[in-house]
Tab-separated table of C-alpha atoms and ligand atoms in Angstrom:
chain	number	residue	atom	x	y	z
S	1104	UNK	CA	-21.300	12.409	16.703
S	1105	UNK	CA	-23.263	9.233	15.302
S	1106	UNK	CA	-21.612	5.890	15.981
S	1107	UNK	CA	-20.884	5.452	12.163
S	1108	UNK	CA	-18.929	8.419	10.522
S	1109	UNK	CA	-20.528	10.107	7.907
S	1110	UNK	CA	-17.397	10.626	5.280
S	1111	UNK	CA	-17.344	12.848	2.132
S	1112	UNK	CA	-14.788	12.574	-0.613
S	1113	UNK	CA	-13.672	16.151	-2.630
S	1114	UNK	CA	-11.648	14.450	-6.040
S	1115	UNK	CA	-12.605	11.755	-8.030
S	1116	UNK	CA	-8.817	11.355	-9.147
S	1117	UNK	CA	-6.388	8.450	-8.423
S	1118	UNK	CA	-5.785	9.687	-5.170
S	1119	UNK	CA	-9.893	9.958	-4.207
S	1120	UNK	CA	-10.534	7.164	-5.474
S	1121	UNK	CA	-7.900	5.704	-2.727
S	1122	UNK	CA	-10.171	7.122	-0.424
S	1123	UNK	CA	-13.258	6.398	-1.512
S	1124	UNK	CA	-11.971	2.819	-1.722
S	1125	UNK	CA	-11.119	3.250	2.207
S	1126	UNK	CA	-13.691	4.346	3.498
S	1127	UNK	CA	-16.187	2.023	1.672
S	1128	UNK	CA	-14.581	-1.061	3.195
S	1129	UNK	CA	-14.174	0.450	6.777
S	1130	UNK	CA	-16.995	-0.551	8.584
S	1131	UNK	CA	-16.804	2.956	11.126
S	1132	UNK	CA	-17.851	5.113	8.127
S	1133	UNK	CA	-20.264	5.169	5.679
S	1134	UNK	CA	-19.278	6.981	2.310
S	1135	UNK	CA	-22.666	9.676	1.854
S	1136	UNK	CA	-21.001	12.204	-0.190
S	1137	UNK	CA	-19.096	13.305	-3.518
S	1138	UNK	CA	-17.757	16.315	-5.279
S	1139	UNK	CA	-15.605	16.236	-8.241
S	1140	UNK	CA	-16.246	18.275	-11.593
S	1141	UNK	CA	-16.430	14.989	-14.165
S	1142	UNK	CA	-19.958	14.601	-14.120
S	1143	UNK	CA	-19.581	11.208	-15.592
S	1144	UNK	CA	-17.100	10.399	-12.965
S	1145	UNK	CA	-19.501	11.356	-10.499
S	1146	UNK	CA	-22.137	9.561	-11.529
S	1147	UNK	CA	-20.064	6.407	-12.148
S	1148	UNK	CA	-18.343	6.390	-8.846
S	1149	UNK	CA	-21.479	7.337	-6.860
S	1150	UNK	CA	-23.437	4.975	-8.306
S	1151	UNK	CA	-20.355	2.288	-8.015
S	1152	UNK	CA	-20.318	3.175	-3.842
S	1153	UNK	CA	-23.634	4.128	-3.442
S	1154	UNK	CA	-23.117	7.425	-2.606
S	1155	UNK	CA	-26.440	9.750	-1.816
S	1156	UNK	CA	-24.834	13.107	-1.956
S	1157	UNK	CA	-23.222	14.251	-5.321
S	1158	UNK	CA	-22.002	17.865	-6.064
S	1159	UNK	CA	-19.930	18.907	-8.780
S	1160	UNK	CA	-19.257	22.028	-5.923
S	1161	UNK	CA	-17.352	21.340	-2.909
S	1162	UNK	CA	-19.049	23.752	-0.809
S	1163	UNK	CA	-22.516	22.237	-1.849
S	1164	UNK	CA	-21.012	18.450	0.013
S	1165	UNK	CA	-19.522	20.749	3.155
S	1166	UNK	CA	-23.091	22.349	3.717
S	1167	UNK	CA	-25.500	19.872	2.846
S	1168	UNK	CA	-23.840	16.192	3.215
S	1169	UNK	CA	-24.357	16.578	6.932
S	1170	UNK	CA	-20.681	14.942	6.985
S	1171	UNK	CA	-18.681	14.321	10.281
S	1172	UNK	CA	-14.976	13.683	8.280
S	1173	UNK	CA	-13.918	14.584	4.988
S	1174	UNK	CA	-11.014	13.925	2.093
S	1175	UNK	CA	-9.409	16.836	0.054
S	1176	UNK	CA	-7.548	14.629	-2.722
S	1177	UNK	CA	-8.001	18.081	-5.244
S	1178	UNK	CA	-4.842	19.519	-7.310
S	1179	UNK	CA	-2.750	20.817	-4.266
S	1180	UNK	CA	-3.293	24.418	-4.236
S	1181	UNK	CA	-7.103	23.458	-2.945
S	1182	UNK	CA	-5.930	21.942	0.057
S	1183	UNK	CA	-5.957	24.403	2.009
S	1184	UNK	CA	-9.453	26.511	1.107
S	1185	UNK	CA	-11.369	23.227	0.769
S	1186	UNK	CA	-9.395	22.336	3.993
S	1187	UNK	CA	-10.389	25.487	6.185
S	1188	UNK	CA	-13.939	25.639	4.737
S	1189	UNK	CA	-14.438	22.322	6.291
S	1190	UNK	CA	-12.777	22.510	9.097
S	1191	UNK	CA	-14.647	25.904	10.050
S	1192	UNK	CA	-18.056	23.936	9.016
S	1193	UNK	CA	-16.804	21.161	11.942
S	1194	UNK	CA	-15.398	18.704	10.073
S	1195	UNK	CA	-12.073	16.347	10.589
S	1196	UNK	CA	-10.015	16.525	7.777
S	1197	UNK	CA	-8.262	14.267	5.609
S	1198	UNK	CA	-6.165	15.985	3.172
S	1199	UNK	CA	-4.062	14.662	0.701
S	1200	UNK	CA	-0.381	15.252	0.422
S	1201	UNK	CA	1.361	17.477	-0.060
S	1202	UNK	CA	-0.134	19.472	2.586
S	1203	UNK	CA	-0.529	22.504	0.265
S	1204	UNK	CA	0.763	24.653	-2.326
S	1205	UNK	CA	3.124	26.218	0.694
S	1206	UNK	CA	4.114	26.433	3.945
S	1207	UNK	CA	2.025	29.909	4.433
S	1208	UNK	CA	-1.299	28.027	3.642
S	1209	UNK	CA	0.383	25.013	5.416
S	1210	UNK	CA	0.254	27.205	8.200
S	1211	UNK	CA	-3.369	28.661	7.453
S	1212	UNK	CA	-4.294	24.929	7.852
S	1213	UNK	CA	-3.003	24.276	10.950
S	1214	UNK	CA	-4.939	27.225	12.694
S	1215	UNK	CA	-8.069	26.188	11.425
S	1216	UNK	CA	-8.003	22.589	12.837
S	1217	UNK	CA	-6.621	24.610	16.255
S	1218	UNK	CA	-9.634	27.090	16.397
S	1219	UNK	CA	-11.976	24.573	15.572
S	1220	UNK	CA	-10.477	21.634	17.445
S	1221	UNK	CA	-10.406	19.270	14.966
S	1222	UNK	CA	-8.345	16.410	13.544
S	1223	UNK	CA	-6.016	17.680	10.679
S	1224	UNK	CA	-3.878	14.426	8.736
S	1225	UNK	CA	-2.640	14.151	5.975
S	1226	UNK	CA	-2.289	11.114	3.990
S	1227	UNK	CA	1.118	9.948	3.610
S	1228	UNK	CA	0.162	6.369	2.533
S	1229	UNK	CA	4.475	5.089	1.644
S	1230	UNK	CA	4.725	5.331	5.390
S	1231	UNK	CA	2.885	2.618	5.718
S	1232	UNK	CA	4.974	0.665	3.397
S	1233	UNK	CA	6.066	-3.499	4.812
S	1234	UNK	CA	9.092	-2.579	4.474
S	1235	UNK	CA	8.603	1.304	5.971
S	1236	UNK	CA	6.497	-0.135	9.381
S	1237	UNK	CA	9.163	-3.094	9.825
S	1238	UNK	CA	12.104	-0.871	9.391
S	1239	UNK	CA	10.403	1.606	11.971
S	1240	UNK	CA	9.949	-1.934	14.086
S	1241	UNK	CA	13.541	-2.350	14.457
S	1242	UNK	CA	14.677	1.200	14.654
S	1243	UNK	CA	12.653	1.421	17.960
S	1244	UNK	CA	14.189	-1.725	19.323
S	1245	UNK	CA	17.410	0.595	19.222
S	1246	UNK	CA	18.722	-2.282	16.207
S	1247	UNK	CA	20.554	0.823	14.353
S	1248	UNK	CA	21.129	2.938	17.147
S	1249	UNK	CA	21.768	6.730	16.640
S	1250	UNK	CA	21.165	7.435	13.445
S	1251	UNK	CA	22.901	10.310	12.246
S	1252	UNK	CA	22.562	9.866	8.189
S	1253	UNK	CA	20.267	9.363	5.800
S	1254	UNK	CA	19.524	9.533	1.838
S	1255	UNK	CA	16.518	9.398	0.823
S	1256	UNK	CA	15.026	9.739	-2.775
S	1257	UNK	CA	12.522	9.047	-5.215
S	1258	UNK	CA	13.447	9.448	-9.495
S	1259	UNK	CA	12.127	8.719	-12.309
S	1260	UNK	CA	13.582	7.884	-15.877
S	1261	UNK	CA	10.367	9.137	-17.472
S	1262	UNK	CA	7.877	10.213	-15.027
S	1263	UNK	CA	6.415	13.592	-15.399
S	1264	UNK	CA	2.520	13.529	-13.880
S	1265	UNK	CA	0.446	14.589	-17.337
S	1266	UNK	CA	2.511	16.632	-18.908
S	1267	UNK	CA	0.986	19.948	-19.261
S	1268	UNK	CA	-1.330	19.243	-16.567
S	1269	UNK	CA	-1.937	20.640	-12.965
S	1270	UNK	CA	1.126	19.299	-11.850
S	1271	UNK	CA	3.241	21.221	-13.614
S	1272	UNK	CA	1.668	24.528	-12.914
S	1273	UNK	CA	3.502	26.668	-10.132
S	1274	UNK	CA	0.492	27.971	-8.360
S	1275	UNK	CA	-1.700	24.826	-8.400
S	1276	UNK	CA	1.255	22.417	-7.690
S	1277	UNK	CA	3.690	24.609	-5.683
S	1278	UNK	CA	6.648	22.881	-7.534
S	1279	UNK	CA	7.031	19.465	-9.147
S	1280	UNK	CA	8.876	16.331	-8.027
S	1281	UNK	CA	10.222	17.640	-4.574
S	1282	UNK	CA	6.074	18.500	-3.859
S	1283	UNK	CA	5.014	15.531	-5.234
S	1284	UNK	CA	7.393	12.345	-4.734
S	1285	UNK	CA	9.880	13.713	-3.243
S	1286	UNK	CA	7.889	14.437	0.112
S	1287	UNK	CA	6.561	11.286	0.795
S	1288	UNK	CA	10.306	10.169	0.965
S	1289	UNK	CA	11.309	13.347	2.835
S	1290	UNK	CA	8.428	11.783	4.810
S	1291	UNK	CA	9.028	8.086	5.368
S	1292	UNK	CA	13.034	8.875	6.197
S	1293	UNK	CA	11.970	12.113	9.252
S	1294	UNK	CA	9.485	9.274	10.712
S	1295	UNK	CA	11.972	6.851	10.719
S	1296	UNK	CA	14.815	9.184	12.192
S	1297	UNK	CA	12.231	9.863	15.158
S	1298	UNK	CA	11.119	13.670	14.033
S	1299	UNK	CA	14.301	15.314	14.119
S	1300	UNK	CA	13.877	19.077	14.553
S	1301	UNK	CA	15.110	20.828	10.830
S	1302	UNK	CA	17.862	23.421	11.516
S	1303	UNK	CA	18.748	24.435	7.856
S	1304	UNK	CA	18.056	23.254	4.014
S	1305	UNK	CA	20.894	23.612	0.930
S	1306	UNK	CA	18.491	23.441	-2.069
S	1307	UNK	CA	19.159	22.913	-5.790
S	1308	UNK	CA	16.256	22.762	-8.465
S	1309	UNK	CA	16.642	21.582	-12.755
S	1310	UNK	CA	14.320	22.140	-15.001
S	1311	UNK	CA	15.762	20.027	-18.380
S	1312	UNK	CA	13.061	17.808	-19.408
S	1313	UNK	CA	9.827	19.556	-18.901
S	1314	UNK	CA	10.604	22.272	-20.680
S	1315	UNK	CA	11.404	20.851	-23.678
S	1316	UNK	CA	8.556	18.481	-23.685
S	1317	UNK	CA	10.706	15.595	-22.585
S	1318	UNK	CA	10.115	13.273	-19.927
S	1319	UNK	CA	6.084	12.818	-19.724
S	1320	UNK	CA	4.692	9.619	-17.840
S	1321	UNK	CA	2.937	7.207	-20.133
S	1322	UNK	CA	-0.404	5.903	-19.402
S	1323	UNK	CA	-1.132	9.629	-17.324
S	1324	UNK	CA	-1.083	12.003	-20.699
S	1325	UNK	CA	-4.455	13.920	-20.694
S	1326	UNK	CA	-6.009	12.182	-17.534
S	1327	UNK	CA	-5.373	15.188	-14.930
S	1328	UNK	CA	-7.178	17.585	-14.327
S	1329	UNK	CA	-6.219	20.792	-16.207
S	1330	UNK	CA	-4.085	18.613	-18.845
S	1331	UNK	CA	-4.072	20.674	-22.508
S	1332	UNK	CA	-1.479	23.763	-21.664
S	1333	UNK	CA	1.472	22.606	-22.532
S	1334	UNK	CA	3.601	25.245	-20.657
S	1335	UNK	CA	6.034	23.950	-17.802
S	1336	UNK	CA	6.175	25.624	-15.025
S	1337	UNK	CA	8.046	23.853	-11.943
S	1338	UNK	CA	11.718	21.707	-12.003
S	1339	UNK	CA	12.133	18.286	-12.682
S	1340	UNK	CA	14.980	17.583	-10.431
S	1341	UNK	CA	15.191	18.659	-7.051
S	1342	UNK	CA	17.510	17.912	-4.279
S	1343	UNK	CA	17.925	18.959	-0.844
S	1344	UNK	CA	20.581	18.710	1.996
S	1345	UNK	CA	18.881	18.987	5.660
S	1346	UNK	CA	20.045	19.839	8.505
S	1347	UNK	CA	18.760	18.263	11.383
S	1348	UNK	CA	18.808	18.109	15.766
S	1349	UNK	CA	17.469	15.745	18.074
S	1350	UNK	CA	14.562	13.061	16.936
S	1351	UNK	CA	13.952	9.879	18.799
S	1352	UNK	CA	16.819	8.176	18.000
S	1353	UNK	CA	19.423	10.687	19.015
S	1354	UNK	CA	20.109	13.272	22.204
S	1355	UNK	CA	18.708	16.162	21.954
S	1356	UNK	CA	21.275	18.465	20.669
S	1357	UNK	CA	22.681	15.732	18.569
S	1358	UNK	CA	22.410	16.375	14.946
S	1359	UNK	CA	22.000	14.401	11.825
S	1360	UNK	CA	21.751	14.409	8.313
S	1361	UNK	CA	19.550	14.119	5.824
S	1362	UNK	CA	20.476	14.089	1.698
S	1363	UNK	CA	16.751	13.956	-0.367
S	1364	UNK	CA	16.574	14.190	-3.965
S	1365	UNK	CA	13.805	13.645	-6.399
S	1366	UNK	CA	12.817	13.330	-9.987
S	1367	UNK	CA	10.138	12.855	-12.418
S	1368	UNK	CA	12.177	12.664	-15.488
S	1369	UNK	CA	16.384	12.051	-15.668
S	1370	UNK	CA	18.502	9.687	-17.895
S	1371	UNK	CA	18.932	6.898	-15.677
S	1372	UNK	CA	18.616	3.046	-15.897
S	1373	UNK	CA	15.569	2.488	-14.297
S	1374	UNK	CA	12.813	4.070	-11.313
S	1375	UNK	CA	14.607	4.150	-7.897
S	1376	UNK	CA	12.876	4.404	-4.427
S	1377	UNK	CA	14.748	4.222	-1.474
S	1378	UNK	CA	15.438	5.844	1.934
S	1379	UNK	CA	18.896	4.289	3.931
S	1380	UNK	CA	19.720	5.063	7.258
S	1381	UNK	CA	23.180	5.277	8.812
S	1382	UNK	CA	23.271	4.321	12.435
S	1383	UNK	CA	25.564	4.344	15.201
S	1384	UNK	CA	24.625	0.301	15.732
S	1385	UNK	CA	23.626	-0.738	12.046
S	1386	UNK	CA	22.424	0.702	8.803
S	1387	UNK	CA	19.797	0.177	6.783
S	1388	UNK	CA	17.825	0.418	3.532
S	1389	UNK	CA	14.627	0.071	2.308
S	1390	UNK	CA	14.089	0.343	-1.718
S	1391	UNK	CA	11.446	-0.336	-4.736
S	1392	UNK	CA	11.577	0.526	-7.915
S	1393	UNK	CA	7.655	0.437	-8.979
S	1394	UNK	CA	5.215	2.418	-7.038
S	1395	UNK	CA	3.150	-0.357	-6.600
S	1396	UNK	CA	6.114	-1.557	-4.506
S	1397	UNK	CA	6.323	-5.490	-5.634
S	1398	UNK	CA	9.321	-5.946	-5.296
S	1399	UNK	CA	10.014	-3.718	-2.286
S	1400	UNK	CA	13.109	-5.018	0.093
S	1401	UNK	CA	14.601	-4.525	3.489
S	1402	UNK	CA	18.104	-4.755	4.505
S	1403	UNK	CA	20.395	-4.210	7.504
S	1404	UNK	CA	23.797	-4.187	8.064
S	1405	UNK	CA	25.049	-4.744	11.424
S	1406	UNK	CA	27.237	-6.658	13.903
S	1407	UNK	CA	26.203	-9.706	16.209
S	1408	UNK	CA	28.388	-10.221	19.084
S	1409	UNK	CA	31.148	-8.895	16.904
S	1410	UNK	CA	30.482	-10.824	13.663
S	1411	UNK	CA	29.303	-8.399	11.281
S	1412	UNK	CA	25.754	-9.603	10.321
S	1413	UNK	CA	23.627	-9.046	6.651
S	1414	UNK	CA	20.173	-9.410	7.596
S	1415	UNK	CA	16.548	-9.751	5.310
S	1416	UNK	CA	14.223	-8.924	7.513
S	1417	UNK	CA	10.860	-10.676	6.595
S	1418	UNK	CA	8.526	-7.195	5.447
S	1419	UNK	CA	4.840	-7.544	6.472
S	1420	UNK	CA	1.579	-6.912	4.223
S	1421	UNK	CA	1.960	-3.713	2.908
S	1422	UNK	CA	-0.342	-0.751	3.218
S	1423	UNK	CA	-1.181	2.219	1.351
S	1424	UNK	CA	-4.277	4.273	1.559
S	1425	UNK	CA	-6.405	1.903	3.631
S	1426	UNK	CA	-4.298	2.493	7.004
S	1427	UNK	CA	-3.941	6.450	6.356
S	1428	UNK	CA	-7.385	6.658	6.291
S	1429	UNK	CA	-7.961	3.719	9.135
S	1430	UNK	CA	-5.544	5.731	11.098
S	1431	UNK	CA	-7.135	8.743	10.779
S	1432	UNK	CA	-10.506	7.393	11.458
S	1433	UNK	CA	-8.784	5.792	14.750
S	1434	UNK	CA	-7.549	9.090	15.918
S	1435	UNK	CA	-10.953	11.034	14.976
S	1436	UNK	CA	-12.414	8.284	17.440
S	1437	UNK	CA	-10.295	8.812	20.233
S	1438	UNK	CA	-11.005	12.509	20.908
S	1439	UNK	CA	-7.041	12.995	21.206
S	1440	UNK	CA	-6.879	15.309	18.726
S	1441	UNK	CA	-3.858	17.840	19.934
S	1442	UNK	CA	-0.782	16.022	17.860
S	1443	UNK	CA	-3.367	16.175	14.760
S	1444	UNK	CA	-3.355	19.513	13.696
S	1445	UNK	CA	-1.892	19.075	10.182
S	1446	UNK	CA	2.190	19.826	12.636
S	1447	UNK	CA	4.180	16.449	10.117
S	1448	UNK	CA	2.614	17.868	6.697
S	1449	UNK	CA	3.489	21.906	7.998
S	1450	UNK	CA	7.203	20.785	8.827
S	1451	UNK	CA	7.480	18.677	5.161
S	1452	UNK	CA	6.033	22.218	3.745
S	1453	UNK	CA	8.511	24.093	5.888
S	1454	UNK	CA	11.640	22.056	4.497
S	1455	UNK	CA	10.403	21.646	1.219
S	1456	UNK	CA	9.791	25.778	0.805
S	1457	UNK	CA	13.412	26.216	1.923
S	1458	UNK	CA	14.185	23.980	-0.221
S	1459	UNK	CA	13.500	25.749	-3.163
S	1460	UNK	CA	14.135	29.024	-1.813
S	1461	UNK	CA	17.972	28.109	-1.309
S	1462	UNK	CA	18.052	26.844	-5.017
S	1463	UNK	CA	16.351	30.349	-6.074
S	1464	UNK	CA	19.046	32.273	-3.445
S	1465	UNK	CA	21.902	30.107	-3.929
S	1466	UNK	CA	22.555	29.461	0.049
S	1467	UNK	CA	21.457	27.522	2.489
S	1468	UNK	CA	18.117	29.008	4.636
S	1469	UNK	CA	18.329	28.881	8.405
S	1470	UNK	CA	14.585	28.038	10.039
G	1081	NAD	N1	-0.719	9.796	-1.881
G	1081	NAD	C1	-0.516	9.434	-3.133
G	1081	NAD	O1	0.079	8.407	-3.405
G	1081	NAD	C2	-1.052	10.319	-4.239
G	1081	NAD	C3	-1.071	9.857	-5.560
G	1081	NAD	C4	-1.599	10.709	-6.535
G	1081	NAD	C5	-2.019	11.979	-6.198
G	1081	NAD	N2	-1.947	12.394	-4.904
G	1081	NAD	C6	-2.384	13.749	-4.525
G	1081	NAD	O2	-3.806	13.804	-4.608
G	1081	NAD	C7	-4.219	15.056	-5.113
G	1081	NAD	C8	-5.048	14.830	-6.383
G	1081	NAD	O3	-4.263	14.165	-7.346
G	1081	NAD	P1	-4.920	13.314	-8.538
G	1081	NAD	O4	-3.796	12.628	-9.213
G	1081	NAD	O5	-6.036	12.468	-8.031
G	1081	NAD	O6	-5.485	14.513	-9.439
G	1081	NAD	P2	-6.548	14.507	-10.630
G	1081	NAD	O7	-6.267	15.673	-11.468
G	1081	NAD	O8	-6.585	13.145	-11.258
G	1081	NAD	O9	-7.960	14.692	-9.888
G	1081	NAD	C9	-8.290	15.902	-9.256
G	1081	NAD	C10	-9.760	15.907	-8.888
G	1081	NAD	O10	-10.042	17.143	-8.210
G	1081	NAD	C11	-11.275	17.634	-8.685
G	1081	NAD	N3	-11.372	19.075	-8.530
G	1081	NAD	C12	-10.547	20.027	-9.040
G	1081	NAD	N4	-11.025	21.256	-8.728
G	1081	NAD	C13	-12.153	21.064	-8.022
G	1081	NAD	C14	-13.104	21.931	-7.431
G	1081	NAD	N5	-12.966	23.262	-7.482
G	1081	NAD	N6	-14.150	21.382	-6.775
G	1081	NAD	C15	-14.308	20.039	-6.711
G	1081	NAD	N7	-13.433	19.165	-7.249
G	1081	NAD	C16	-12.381	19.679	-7.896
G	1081	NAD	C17	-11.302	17.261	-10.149
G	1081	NAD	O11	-12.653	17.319	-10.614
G	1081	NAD	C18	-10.719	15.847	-10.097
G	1081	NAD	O12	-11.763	14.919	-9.860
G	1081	NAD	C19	-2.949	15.874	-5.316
G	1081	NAD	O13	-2.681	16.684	-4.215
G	1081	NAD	C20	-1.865	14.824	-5.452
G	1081	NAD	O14	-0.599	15.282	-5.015
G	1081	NAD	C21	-1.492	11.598	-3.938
């Protein structure tokens, strides 16, 4: 492999344009390749990054962009062919969240990066959050000891992704909010309770806004791909109870807790964003209410030498898509590739899939 890494970017959508963005001002890679079916968005974003190879066909940037790592930031039920055609053609993958469409082609995924030995992340950018990365800080340094709770969440008061668009089609999206918001929460509260092992998932799923043509995000009508078809095919509300064992900050055989819920459109007072943690030391909770995260906080609640204690943690410089695809590009360098075969996106697939299979059955599903 060259000493600069050749990257390729498959989406010229808000999300690959996060990428392309990355990997321009990373000094390890060099951005040679495009695909994307806008033709004018290809040309201005090739021309804007300098970008040799453009293809409105994926398969055209796998073969011929002589790439060494790639992006898949397509509509989510592409994940996972773009995903296994370029990790068969030998290259490290970056693939946006959620994984894919379902655990099955989570799954698929994850034995392609395993026969081909290579690096399989996805890109869960909240993680790296200020307040996300400083909570983790102090949750290490044992600050809320065992944690055994947490609620996590991410709603909307009018939200809905381009209504009509590829987000609210079953087979290209899998589902809606729990897919799409909901698992970067699902996300940033399983890394923070250490990777608990999921036992079993109580699942409930609305669909009252969609439907009815309620609920669509302003500013994204008509800019996905897909968006015309008005019919609505995934919920609006979903919301999950998780059963969990073990994770870094318990005993093994200990179990905790999870409650997740997610929303792109309800009747509620404003956005909220949070994930709080109930330890056996402290608690604590992290919260925004605009993606962009301004005004993102940190609190703890705990007890110094028997006093109980509030405490505002300062939050560091927050990051986003920048460190998802530094990280990646760190791990692609170090040759330890064995934890990077896609395993955190295929158990967020795993839990999500019950998820919606209890609200179809009614029960809770046992993994
Ligand atoms: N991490 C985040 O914060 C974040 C935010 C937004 C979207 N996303 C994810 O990124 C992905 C893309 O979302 P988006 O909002 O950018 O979507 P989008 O609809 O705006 O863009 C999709 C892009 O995929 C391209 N595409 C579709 N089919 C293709 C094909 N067969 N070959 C080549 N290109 C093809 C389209 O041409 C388009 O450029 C989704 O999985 C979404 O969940 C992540």
């Amino acid at each position: 492999m060259a000493d600069t890494l050749r990257a390729g970017v498959i989406g010229l959508g808000w999300a690959g344009q996060q990428h392309m963005k990355a990997y321009a001002a990373d000094p390890r890679t060099e951005l040679v390749g495009l695909a994307g079916m806008e033709s004018d968005a290809l040309a201005r974003l090739g021309d804007e990054y300098g970008v040799e190879h453009r293809y409105a066909d994926y398969a055209d940037l796998i073969a011929r962009g002589e790439l060494d790592v790639i992006s898949v930031c397509t509509p989510t039920s592409l994940h996972a062919p773009m995903s296994i055609a370029a990790l068969d053609a030998g290259l490290h993958v970056l693939s946006e969240k959620p994984m894919a469409e379902n655990a099955t082609r989570a799954k698929e995924m994850v034995a392609a990066a395993e026969r081909n030995d290579r690096v399989l992340d996805i890109s869960f950018n909240h993680r790296r959050r200020g307040d996300v990365t400083e909570a983790k800080k102090l949750i290490e340094a044992g600050v809320l000891g065992r944690i055994y709770y947490a609620k996590a969440g991410w709603l909307r008061r009018s939200g809905i992704p381009g209504l009509g668009s590829w987000f609210t089609k079953k087979t290209l999206a899998g589902g809606g909010p729990m897919m799409d918001i909901g698992v970067h929460m699902l996300d940033i509260a399983l890394h923070l309770m250490g990777e608990p092992e999921v036992k079993a998932v109580s699942g409930a799923s609305y669909a009252e806004f969609g439907p009815r043509g309620r609920g669509a995000a302003t500013g994204y009508a008509g800019t996905k791909t897909g968006s015309g078809d008005t019919s609505y095919e995934v919920e609006d509300l979903a919301t999950a109870f998780v059963r969990l064992e073990g994770g870094s900050t318990g005993d093994p055989g200990l179990t905790s807790t999870l409650l997740l819920e997610s929303s792109w459109a309800s009747y509620i007072p404003e956005d909220q964003i949070y994930c709080t943690l109930y330890g056996t030391e402290g608690g604590a909770t992290i919260g925004w209410s605009r993606p962009g995260g301004g005004d993102q906080s940190l609190e703890v609640w705990t007890q110094l030498a028997g006093v109980p204690a509030d405490v505002r943690p300062a939050i560091g410089p927050s990051h986003g898509h920048d460190a998802a695809v530094a990280d990646f590009l760190t791990t692609v360098g170090s040759g330890d590739w064995a934890d990077h075969r896609g395993q955190v996106g295929l158990t967020r697939a795993l839990i999500i899939d019950a998820c919606y299979a209890s609200a179809d059955a009614g029960a809770e599903i046992v993994l």
